[in-house]
XYZ file of C-alpha atoms in Angstrom:
452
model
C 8.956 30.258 4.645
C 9.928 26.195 4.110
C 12.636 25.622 2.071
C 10.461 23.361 -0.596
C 13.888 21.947 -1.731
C 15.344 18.085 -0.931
C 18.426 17.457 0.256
C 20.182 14.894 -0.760
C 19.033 12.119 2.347
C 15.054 13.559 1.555
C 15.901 12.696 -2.237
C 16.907 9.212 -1.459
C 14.079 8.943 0.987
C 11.786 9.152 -1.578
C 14.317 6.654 -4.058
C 12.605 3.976 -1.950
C 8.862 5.017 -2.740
C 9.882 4.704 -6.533
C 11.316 1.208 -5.628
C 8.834 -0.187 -3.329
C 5.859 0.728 -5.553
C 6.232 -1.175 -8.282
C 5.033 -4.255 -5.881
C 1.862 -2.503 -4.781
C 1.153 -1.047 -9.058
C 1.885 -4.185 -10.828
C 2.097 -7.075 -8.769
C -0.948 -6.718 -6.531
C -3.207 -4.658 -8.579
C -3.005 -5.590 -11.887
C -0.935 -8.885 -12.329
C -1.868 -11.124 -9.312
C -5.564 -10.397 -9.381
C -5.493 -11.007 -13.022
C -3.307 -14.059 -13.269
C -4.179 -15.663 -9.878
C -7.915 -15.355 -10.714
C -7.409 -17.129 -14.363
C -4.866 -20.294 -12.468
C -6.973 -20.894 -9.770
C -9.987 -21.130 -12.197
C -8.477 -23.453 -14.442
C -7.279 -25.390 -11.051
C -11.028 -25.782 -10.744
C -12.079 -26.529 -14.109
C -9.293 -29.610 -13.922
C -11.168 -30.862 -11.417
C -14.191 -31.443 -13.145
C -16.084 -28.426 -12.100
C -18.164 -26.003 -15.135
C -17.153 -22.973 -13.846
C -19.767 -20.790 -15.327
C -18.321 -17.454 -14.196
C -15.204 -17.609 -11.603
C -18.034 -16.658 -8.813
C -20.215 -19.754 -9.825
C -19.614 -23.309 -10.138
C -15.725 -22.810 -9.955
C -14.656 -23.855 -6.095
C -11.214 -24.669 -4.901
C -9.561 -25.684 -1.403
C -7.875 -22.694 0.152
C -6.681 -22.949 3.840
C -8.887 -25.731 4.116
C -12.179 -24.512 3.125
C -14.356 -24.466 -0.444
C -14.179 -21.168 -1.656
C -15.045 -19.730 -5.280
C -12.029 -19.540 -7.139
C -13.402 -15.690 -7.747
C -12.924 -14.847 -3.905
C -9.554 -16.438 -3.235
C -7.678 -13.344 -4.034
C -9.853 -11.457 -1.248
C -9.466 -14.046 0.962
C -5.680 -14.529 0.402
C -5.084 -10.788 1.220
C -7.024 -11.098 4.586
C -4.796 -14.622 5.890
C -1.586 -13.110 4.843
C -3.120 -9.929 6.604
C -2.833 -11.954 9.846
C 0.431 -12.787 9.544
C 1.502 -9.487 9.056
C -0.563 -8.567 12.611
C 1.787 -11.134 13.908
C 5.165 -9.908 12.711
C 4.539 -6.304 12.402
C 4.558 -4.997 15.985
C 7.694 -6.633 16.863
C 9.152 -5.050 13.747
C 9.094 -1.274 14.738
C 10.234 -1.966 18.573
C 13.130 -3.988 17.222
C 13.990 -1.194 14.631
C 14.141 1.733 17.445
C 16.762 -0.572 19.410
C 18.424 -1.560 16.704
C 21.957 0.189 15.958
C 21.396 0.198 11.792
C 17.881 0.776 10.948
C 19.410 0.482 6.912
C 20.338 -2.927 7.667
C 16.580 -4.278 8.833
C 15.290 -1.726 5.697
C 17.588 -3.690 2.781
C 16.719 -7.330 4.808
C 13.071 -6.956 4.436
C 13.435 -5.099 0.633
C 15.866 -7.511 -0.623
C 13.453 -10.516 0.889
C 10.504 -9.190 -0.597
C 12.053 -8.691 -3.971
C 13.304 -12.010 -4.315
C 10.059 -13.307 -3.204
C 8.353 -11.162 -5.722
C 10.470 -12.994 -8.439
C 9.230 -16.505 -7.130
C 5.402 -15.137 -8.189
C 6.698 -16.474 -11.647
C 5.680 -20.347 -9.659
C 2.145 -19.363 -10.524
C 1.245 -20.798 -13.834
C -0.971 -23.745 -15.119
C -3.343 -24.731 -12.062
C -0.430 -24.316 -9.589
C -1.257 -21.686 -7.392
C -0.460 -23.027 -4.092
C 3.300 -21.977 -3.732
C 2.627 -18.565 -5.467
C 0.128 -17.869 -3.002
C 2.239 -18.831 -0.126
C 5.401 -16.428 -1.666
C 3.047 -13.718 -2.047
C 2.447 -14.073 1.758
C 6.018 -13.140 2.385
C 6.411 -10.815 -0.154
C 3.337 -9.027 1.209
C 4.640 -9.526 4.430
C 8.141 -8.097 4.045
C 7.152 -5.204 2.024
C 5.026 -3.504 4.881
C 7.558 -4.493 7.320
C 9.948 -2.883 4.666
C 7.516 0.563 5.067
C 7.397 0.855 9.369
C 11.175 1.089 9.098
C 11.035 3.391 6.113
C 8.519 5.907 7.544
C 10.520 5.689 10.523
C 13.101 7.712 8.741
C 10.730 10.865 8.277
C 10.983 12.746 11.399
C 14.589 12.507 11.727
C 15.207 13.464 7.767
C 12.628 16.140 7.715
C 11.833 19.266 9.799
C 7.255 19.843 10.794
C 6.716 22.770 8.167
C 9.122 20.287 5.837
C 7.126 16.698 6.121
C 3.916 17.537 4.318
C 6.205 18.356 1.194
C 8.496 15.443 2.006
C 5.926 12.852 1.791
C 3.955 13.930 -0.613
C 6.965 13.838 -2.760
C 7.708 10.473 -1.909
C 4.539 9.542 -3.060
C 4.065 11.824 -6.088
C 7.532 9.973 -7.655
C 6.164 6.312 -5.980
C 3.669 6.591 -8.463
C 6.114 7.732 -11.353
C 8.567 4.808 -10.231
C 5.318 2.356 -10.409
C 3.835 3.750 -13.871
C 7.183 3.498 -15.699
C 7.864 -0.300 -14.555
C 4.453 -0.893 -15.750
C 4.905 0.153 -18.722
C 7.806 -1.729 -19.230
C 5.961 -4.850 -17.873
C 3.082 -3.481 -20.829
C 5.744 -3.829 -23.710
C 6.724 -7.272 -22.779
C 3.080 -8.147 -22.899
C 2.522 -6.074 -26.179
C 5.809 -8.037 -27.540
C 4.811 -11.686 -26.218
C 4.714 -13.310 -29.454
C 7.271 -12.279 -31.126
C 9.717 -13.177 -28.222
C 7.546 -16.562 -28.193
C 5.857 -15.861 -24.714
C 2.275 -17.215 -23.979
C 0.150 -13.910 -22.036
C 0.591 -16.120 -19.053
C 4.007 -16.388 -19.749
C 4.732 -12.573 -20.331
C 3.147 -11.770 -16.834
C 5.696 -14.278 -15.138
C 8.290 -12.504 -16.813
C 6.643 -9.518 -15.243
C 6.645 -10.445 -11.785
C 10.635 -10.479 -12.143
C 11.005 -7.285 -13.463
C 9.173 -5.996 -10.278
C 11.263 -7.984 -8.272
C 14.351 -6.971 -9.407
C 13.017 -3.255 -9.993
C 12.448 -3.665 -6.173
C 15.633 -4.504 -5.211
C 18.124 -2.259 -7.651
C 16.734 0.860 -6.634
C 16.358 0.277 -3.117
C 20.094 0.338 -3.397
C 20.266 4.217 -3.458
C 18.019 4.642 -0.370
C 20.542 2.398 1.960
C 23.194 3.983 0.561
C 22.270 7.990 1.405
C 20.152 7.688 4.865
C 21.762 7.840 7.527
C 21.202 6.984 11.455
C 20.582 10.470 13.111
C 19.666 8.924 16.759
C 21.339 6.208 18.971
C 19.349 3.143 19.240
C 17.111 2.935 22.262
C 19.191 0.170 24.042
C 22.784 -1.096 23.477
C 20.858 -5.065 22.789
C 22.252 -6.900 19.570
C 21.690 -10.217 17.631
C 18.906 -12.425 19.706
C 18.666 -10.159 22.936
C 17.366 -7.854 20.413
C 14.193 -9.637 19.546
C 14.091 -10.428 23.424
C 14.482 -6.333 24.121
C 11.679 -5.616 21.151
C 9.292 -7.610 22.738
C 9.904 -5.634 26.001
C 10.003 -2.575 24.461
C 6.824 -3.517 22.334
C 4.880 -3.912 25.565
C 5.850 -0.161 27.068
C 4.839 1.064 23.960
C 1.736 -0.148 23.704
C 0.797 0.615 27.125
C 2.339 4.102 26.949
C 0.104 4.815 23.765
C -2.746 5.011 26.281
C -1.369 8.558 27.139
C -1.907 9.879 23.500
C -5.481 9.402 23.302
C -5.160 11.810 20.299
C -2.974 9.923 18.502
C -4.680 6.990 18.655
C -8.175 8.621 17.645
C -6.310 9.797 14.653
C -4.938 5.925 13.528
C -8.561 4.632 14.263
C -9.492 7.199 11.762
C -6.544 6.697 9.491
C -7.057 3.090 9.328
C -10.721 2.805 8.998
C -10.493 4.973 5.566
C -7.181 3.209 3.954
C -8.897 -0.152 4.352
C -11.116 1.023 1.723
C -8.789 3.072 -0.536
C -6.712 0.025 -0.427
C -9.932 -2.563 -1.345
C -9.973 -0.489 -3.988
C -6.627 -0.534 -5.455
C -6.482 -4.144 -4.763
C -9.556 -5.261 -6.888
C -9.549 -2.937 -9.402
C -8.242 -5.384 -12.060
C -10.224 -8.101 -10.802
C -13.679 -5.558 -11.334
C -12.300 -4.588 -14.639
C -11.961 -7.838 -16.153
C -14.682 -10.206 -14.448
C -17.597 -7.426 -14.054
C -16.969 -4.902 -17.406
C -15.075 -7.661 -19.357
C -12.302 -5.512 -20.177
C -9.405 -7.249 -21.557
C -6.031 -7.088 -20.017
C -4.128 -4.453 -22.456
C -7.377 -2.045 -21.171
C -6.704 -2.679 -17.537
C -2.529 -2.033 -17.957
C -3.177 0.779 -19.803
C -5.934 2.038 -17.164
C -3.612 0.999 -14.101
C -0.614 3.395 -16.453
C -2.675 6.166 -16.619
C -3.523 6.041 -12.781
C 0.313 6.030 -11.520
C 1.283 9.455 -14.034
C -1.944 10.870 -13.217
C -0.837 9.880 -9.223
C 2.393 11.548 -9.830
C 0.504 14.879 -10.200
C -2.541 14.277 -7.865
C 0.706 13.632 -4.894
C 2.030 16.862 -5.977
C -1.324 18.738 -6.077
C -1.558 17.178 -2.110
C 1.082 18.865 -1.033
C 0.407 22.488 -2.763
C -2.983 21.886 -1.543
C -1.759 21.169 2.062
C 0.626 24.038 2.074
C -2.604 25.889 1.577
C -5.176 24.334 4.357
C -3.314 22.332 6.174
C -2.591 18.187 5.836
C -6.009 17.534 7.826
C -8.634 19.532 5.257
C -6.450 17.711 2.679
C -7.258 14.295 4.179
C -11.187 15.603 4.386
C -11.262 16.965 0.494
C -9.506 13.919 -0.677
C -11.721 11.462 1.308
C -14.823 13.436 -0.675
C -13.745 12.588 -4.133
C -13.338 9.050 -3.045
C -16.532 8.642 -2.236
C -17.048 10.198 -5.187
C -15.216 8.117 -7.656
C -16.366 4.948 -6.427
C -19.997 5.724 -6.627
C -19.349 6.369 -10.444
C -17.589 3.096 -10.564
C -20.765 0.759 -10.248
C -22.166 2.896 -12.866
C -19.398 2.182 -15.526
C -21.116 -0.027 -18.158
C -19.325 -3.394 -19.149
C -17.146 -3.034 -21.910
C -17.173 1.045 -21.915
C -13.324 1.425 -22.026
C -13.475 5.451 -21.947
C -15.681 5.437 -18.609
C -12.945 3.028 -17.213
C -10.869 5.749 -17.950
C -12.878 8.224 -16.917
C -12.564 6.445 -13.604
C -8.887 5.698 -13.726
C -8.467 9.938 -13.544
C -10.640 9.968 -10.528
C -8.666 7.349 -8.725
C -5.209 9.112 -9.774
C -6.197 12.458 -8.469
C -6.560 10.994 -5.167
C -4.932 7.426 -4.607
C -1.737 8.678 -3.459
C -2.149 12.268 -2.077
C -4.678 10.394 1.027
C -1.854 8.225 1.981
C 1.021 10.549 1.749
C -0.800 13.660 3.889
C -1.928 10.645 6.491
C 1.776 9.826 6.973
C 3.102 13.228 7.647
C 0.133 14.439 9.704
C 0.982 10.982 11.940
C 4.435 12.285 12.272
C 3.298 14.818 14.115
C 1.730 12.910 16.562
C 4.419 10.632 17.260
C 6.317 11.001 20.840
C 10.097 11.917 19.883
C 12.424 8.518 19.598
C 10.136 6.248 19.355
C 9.253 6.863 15.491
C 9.471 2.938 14.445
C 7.427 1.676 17.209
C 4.666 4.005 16.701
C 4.741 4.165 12.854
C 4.752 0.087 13.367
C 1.376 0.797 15.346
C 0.310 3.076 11.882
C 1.121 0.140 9.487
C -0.674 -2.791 11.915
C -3.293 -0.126 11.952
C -3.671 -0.030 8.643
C -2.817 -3.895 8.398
C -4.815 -4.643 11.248
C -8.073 -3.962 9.738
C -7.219 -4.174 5.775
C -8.313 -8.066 5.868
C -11.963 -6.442 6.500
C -12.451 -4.269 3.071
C -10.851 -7.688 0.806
C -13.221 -9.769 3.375
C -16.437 -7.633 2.689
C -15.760 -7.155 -0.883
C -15.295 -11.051 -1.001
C -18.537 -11.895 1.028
C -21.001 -9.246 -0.777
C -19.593 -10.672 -4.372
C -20.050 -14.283 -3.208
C -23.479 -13.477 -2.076
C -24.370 -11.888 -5.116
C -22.649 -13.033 -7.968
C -21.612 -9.527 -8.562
C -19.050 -7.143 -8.220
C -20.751 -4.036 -8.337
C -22.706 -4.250 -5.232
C -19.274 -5.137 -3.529
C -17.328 -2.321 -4.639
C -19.923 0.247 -3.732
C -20.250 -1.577 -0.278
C -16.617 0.455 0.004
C -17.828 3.658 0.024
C -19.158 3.023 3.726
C -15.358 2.762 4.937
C -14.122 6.290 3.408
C -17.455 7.684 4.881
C -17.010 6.546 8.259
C -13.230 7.631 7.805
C -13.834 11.060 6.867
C -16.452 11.668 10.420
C -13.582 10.325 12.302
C -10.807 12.191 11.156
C -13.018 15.576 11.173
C -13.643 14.727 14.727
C -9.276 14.933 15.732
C -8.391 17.499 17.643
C -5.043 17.374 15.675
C -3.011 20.436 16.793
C -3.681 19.416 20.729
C -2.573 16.199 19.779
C 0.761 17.312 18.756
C 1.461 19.787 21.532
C 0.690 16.141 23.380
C 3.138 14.609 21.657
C 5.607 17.171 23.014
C 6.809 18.322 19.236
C 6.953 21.478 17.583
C 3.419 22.852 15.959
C 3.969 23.601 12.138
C 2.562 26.340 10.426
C -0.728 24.445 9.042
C -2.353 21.148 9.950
């Protein structure tokens, strides 16, 4: 029977979910779609240009090209997508040679926080330097992640992981909804403290920022390094040895055919769970006209109702195992976002209606997908493969934003471009059904838990 308790390393494992979430819940869902959207539009009305809807008539420069100031959010997510393919696989092969795998994990936290702060630069019809700070941010918090989820196997026995995660997770979601609602009372209390709404959601981005970096605090200070660093390299022979080590890795991946079938999988479905997150606000306030208090409240009640859907994973995978977890959860996303271009404009109680759906399920996928990777992952080389699970899921996230971006420029709607989603889960869930996952992990050469 598996001790369902924490020690004290799992409970500070899961200290960095609560931190790290706040920048996924309410900088990138609710308050960068939302603010970006409104400065770049009024970037384009100072230039002279009607901007009937922020789809129409409302273009702006970005990276060179004209672009609706509408689909500059999508696009922004899929070039800072790239850089991240860039940086990311050097990341994990660094981290597995590295002697203090904290170290690299407060660098990139403490980066991305302060970054996270400079998101207060957006305001007025200057966009240009948020967008570019957002890049980094973006970038160091997934960097931040392949060293984190690195941690797992050496912090957390097979049987253990599926509870581990998922409660990592379930109080990521907690962390995220009660920073949020902070972030809703300053914009609730804007006028009395003399705060413009644009003002209030600068004042916002800090919080994160700082929420970020505080908490991440307890994490560095309880983990601890269980296994000597795969090579004795140190300041710039280091990046020199990661590159080396980078290539053996990715040539020895060939021999875990398994493995890889299962990332292919993993990140063919998270592109679109992701898309989803990510526009959310954007759909909420540009397609059903909701106003902004609607959408922070919506967003609140998905990270509490997240809290208990994560929970309800794991219970759920204790019972079937983490791979009919993935399958059942996968279902009700395709579920939930085929009710979603159904919602009528202005209909605040089916928005909330949908904002359960989304809960139940938004963090349980993820959480299952990590520990079921763990599994698969050859013992040692946890950061260089879990680096190959985040560019996975990095490597093909610019094509969700990308597709929801083309089908809404196309047709001046977002409805048609957030069901175009459902094809990614779909696809996903024939993929993953397909892994022979238990084989995989005898492959792998680790112990086969109870359930998978």
């Amino acid at each position: 029977m598996t001790n369902r308790r924490l020690t004290r390393e799992q409970r500070g494992w899961c200290v960095y979910d609560w931190a790290n979430s706040v920048f996924q819940t309410s900088v990138l869902t609710i308050f960068l779609s939302l603010h970006l959207t409104e400065v770049v539009t009024a970037d384009a009305r100072a230039s002279g240009q009607a901007c009937v809807t922020a789809l129409r008539e409302c273009e702006v420069s970005f990276l060179g090209a004209r672009v609706q100031a509408g689909s500059v959010l999508g696009f922004l997510l899929a070039a800072s997508t790239i850089l991240q393919l860039l940086v990311l696989p050097i990341t994990g092969a660094i981290a597995d040679r590295a002697r203090n795998k904290r170290a690299l994990l407060g660098g990139f936290a403490f980066t991305g926080a302060a970054a996270t702060c400079g998101l207060a630069q957006i305001h007025g019809t200057s966009w240009e330097l948020g967008a570019a700070l957002f890049a980094l941010a973006n970038l160091c918090y997934y960097a931040s992640i392949v060293v984190y989820y690195a941690f797992l196997p050496e912090i957390a026995e097979p049987d253990q992981r599926d509870n581990v995660s998922a409660k990592g997770w379930a109080f990521g979601y907690l962390g995220g909804g009660l920073c949020l609602a902070l972030n809703i009372v300053i914009i609730q209390a804007r006028e009395p403290l003399g705060l413009s709404e644009a003002d209030a959601i600068r004042v916002a981005f800090v919080v994160c920022g700082v929420w970020w970096a505080v908490f991440t605090v307890i994490p560095l200070r309880r983990l601890t390094e269980h296994r000597a660093p795969l090579g004795p390299e140190r300041g710039g022979a280091l990046l020199t040895a990661g590159f080396r080590q980078l290539g053996r890795t990715l040539a020895a991946a060939r021999r875990f055919p398994i493995t890889l079938a299962f990332l292919a999988a993993f990140l063919v479905f998270i592109d679109g769970i992701n898309t989803v997150a990510e526009t959310a606000g954007l759909y909420g306030s540009q397609e059903l006209k909701l106003p902004i208090e609607v959408l922070t409240i919506t967003i609140l009640i998905v990270q509490f109702v997240a809290f208990g859907g994560g929970l309800a994973h794991g219970r759920l995978a204790a019972r079937i195992g983490a791979k009919r977890t993935i399958l059942v959860s996968l279902t009700v996303w395709v579920a939930v976002i085929s009710a979603a271009y159904f919602v009528q404009a202005g209909e605040r109680l089916q928005f909330y209606g949908l904002a359960l759906g989304i809960g139940l399920v938004l963090g349980g996928t993820a959480a299952m997908s990590r520990s079921l990777y763990s599994q698969l992952v050859p013992v040692g080389q946890e950061a260089q493969y879990f680096a190959l699970y985040t560019l996975g899921e990095r490597g093909t996230s610019w094509l969700g934003p990308l597709v929801f971006s083309l089908v809404a420029n196309a047709t001046g709607s977002f409805r048609p471009a957030i069901l175009s989603l459902i094809t990614f889960l779909a696809v996903g869930f024939a993929l993953v059904a397909a892994v022979p996952v238990r084989r995989g992990i005898r492959a792998a050469g680790n112990p086969e838990p109870d359930l998978v």
